[in-house]
């Protein structure tokens, strides 16, 4: 998979070089290219040269803050988006980014992330690329507001990349985890079996695989009901949505 990121803070993405994501890049499972939006900000909206390389302007209709310009983003994305590529625009006003969406996006050949700042990117950018036939996804990391799309893009890239076959050393670990089947994962334990007066649940030391599997399933249901009842189906029969 090829990932392109456009941002006014390209240095933010040095984190893509570390850990498993760094290894995946080295193994060429993931190719990540980070671009500075300002390289496309050499002209003003009136077409005259802009030595300051501004990427924003005041909002039509008035109001606080600045809006990122469609002309600058258009030049950037015309260069960066490849045929068949998916354009992801992180936004607190987007649809929720979920594990199911991460799995879907892990199939894409190219994803371009457009990282907004200020009051966000001129709404015509998403409209234009959708009309041009690209899949455009405005996605939210959660119901809170960040300063920019960079943190959201890094989180999404990590969630997507770890679902690419070959990324994880142990493929089973992405099957048996929270949100893979609509439930939260059971609580994890390891050695020592006794720690500060807290004991590991006895069933996990029994060696009885059937009982362990049953206990884990019960824990999944109980945790999900307690922490995320929204994830459970209405009939509450253990079948997650
Ligand atoms: N004025 C926008 C609004 O109220 O919807 C918020 C703009 S926010 C200060 C600047 C940028 O941060 C956004 O364009 C987006 O790229 C990013 N951002 C902020 N919160 C986010 C979230 N929850 N999920 C994804 N991106 C977010």
Coordinates of C-alpha atoms and ligand atoms in Angstrom, one line a residue:
X1 CA 0.0 0.0 0.0
X2 CA 1.1 3.6 -0.7
X3 CA 0.3 6.2 1.8
X4 CA 0.7 9.9 1.1
X5 CA 0.3 12.6 3.7
X6 CA 0.0 16.3 3.0
X7 CA 0.4 18.7 6.0
X8 CA 1.9 22.0 6.9
X9 CA 3.8 20.1 9.6
X10 CA 5.6 17.3 7.7
X11 CA 8.1 16.8 10.6
X12 CA 5.2 15.5 12.7
X13 CA 5.3 12.3 10.7
X14 CA 8.8 11.2 11.9
X15 CA 6.8 8.7 14.1
X16 CA 6.1 6.7 11.0
X17 CA 9.7 5.5 11.1
X18 CA 9.5 3.8 14.5
X19 CA 8.2 0.4 15.7
X20 CA 6.3 -2.0 13.5
X21 CA 5.3 0.7 11.1
X22 CA 8.9 1.5 10.5
X23 CA 9.7 -2.1 9.9
X24 CA 6.7 -2.4 7.5
X25 CA 8.1 0.6 5.6
X26 CA 11.5 -1.0 5.4
X27 CA 9.9 -4.3 4.2
X28 CA 8.0 -2.2 1.6
X29 CA 4.6 -3.5 2.8
X30 CA 3.8 0.2 3.3
X31 CA 5.3 3.1 1.3
X32 CA 4.7 6.3 3.1
X33 CA 5.4 9.7 1.5
X34 CA 5.0 12.9 3.5
X35 CA 4.6 16.3 1.7
X36 CA 4.7 19.9 2.9
X37 CA 1.5 21.6 1.7
X38 CA 3.5 24.9 1.4
X39 CA 5.3 23.6 -1.7
X40 CA 1.9 24.2 -3.5
X41 CA 1.4 27.6 -1.9
X42 CA 3.6 29.7 -4.2
X43 CA 0.7 31.7 -5.7
X44 CA -2.0 33.8 -4.1
X45 CA -5.7 33.3 -4.9
X46 CA -5.4 36.1 -7.5
X47 CA -2.6 34.3 -9.3
X48 CA 0.3 36.5 -8.2
X49 CA 3.4 35.0 -6.6
X50 CA 3.3 34.6 -2.8
X51 CA 6.6 34.7 -1.1
X52 CA 5.0 34.0 2.2
X53 CA 3.4 30.8 1.0
X54 CA 0.1 31.3 2.9
X55 CA -2.3 28.3 2.9
X56 CA -5.3 30.0 4.5
X57 CA -7.6 32.9 4.2
X58 CA -10.5 34.4 6.2
X59 CA -13.9 32.6 6.0
X60 CA -16.5 33.8 3.6
X61 CA -19.5 34.9 5.6
X62 CA -17.3 36.0 8.5
X63 CA -16.5 34.3 11.8
X64 CA -13.5 33.4 13.8
X65 CA -10.4 31.7 12.5
X66 CA -9.0 31.0 9.1
X67 CA -9.9 28.4 6.4
X68 CA -7.4 26.4 4.3
X69 CA -7.7 27.4 0.7
X70 CA -9.1 25.1 -2.0
X71 CA -6.7 26.4 -4.7
X72 CA -3.6 25.3 -2.6
X73 CA -5.1 21.9 -1.7
X74 CA -6.3 21.4 -5.2
X75 CA -2.7 21.8 -6.6
X76 CA -1.4 19.5 -3.9
X77 CA -4.0 16.7 -4.4
X78 CA -3.8 16.9 -8.2
X79 CA -0.1 15.9 -7.8
X80 CA -0.5 13.4 -4.9
X81 CA -3.7 11.5 -5.5
X82 CA -3.2 8.6 -7.9
X83 CA -6.0 7.0 -10.0
X84 CA -8.1 4.8 -7.8
X85 CA -6.6 6.4 -4.6
X86 CA -8.7 7.2 -1.6
X87 CA -8.7 10.7 -0.2
X88 CA -9.1 10.8 3.6
X89 CA -9.8 14.1 5.2
X90 CA -9.6 13.9 9.0
X91 CA -12.4 16.1 10.6
X92 CA -14.2 16.2 13.9
X93 CA -17.3 16.7 11.7
X94 CA -16.6 13.4 9.8
X95 CA -18.0 9.9 10.1
X96 CA -16.5 7.9 13.0
X97 CA -13.3 6.1 12.1
X98 CA -13.9 2.4 13.1
X99 CA -12.0 -0.9 13.0
X100 CA -14.4 -2.0 10.2
X101 CA -13.4 1.1 8.2
X102 CA -9.7 0.5 8.9
X103 CA -10.1 -3.1 7.6
X104 CA -11.8 -1.7 4.5
X105 CA -9.2 0.9 3.9
X106 CA -6.4 -1.7 4.3
X107 CA -7.5 -3.0 0.9
X108 CA -6.8 0.3 -0.8
X109 CA -3.8 0.7 -3.2
X110 CA -3.3 4.3 -2.2
X111 CA -4.6 6.5 0.6
X112 CA -3.9 10.3 0.6
X113 CA -4.4 12.0 4.0
X114 CA -5.2 15.8 3.8
X115 CA -4.4 17.2 7.2
X116 CA -6.3 20.3 8.0
X117 CA -5.5 23.1 10.5
X118 CA -7.2 26.2 11.6
X119 CA -11.0 26.0 10.9
X120 CA -10.4 23.2 8.4
X121 CA -10.2 22.8 4.6
X122 CA -12.5 24.7 2.2
X123 CA -15.5 22.3 1.8
X124 CA -15.2 22.4 -2.0
X125 CA -12.1 20.2 -1.9
X126 CA -14.0 17.1 -0.7
X127 CA -16.8 18.0 -3.1
X128 CA -14.5 18.4 -6.1
X129 CA -12.6 15.1 -5.7
X130 CA -15.8 13.2 -5.1
X131 CA -17.2 14.6 -8.3
X132 CA -14.0 13.7 -10.0
X133 CA -14.7 10.0 -9.1
X134 CA -12.4 9.5 -6.1
X135 CA -13.6 7.9 -2.9
X136 CA -13.5 10.7 -0.4
X137 CA -13.8 9.9 3.3
X138 CA -14.1 12.7 5.9
X139 CA -13.3 10.8 9.1
X140 CA -13.4 11.7 12.8
X141 CA -11.1 10.1 15.4
X142 CA -13.7 10.8 18.1
X143 CA -16.0 13.4 19.6
X144 CA -13.4 16.0 20.5
X145 CA -11.5 18.7 18.6
X146 CA -7.8 18.4 17.9
X147 CA -5.6 21.3 16.6
X148 CA -4.9 19.6 13.3
X149 CA -5.4 16.4 11.3
X150 CA -1.9 15.1 11.9
X151 CA -2.6 13.2 15.1
X152 CA -5.7 11.8 13.5
X153 CA -3.8 10.7 10.4
X154 CA -1.1 9.0 12.4
X155 CA -3.7 7.1 14.4
X156 CA -5.6 6.1 11.3
X157 CA -2.4 5.0 9.4
X158 CA -1.4 2.8 12.3
X159 CA -4.9 1.2 12.6
X160 CA -5.0 0.6 8.9
X161 CA -1.4 -0.6 8.3
X162 CA -1.5 -3.2 11.1
X163 CA -4.4 -4.9 9.1
X164 CA -2.3 -5.3 6.0
X165 CA -1.4 -9.0 5.6
X166 CA 2.2 -9.6 6.7
X167 CA 2.3 -6.5 8.9
X168 CA 1.9 -8.3 12.3
X169 CA 4.3 -11.0 13.2
X170 CA 1.4 -13.0 14.6
X171 CA -1.7 -12.7 12.3
X172 CA -4.0 -14.1 15.0
X173 CA -3.4 -11.1 17.2
X174 CA -5.5 -8.9 14.9
X175 CA -8.3 -11.4 14.8
X176 CA -8.6 -11.8 18.5
X177 CA -8.8 -8.3 19.8
X178 CA -11.2 -5.5 20.7
X179 CA -13.6 -4.5 17.9
X180 CA -12.6 -7.4 15.6
X181 CA -15.9 -9.1 16.3
X182 CA -17.8 -6.1 17.6
X183 CA -16.9 -6.8 21.3
X184 CA -14.1 -5.6 23.6
X185 CA -11.3 -8.0 24.2
X186 CA -11.2 -10.1 27.5
X187 CA -8.7 -8.8 30.1
X188 CA -5.1 -9.9 29.6
X189 CA -2.8 -11.5 32.3
X190 CA 0.8 -12.8 32.3
X191 CA 3.4 -13.8 34.9
X192 CA 3.8 -13.4 37.8
X193 CA 0.5 -15.3 38.7
X194 CA 0.4 -13.5 42.0
X195 CA 1.2 -9.7 42.2
X196 CA 0.7 -7.3 45.1
X197 CA -2.0 -9.6 46.5
X198 CA -3.8 -9.8 43.2
X199 CA -4.2 -13.3 41.7
X200 CA -4.7 -14.3 38.1
X201 CA -8.1 -15.8 37.6
X202 CA -7.7 -19.5 38.4
X203 CA -9.3 -20.7 35.2
X204 CA -6.4 -19.3 33.2
X205 CA -4.0 -21.6 35.0
X206 CA -6.2 -24.7 34.6
X207 CA -4.9 -25.7 31.1
X208 CA -8.5 -26.5 30.1
X209 CA -8.9 -24.8 26.7
X210 CA -12.7 -25.1 26.6
X211 CA -13.2 -23.5 30.0
X212 CA -10.7 -20.8 29.2
X213 CA -12.5 -20.0 25.9
X214 CA -15.8 -19.9 27.7
X215 CA -14.5 -17.7 30.5
X216 CA -12.9 -15.3 28.0
X217 CA -16.2 -15.0 26.0
X218 CA -18.1 -14.2 29.2
X219 CA -15.5 -11.6 30.1
X220 CA -15.9 -10.0 26.6
X221 CA -19.6 -9.8 27.0
X222 CA -19.4 -8.4 30.6
X223 CA -16.8 -5.8 29.7
X224 CA -18.7 -4.7 26.6
X225 CA -22.0 -4.5 28.4
X226 CA -20.3 -2.4 31.2
X227 CA -18.0 -0.2 29.2
X228 CA -19.6 0.0 25.7
X229 CA -23.2 -1.1 25.7
X230 CA -23.6 0.8 22.4
X231 CA -21.6 -2.0 20.7
X232 CA -24.2 -4.7 21.7
X233 CA -27.1 -5.6 19.5
X234 CA -30.6 -4.6 20.6
X235 CA -31.6 -8.2 21.4
X236 CA -28.5 -8.5 23.6
X237 CA -28.2 -12.2 22.7
X238 CA -24.4 -12.0 22.5
X239 CA -24.4 -11.2 18.8
X240 CA -22.6 -8.0 18.3
X241 CA -23.5 -5.4 15.7
Ligands
LIG1 N1 -13.7 24.0 12.8 C1 -13.7 22.6 12.8 C2 -15.0 22.0 13.3 O1 -15.5 22.6 14.3 O2 -15.5 21.0 12.8 C3 -12.5 22.1 13.6 C4 -11.2 22.4 13.0 S1 -9.9 21.7 14.0 C5 -9.4 23.0 15.0 C6 -8.6 21.7 12.8 C7 -8.3 20.3 12.1 O3 -8.0 19.4 13.1 C8 -9.4 19.8 11.3 O4 -9.5 20.3 10.1 C9 -9.1 18.3 11.3 O5 -8.1 18.1 10.3 C10 -8.4 18.1 12.6 N2 -9.2 17.5 13.6 C11 -9.7 18.0 14.8 N3 -10.4 17.2 15.5 C12 -10.5 16.0 14.8 C13 -11.1 14.8 15.1 N4 -11.8 14.6 16.2 N5 -10.9 13.8 14.2 C14 -10.2 14.0 13.1 N6 -9.6 15.2 12.8 C15 -9.7 16.2 13.6

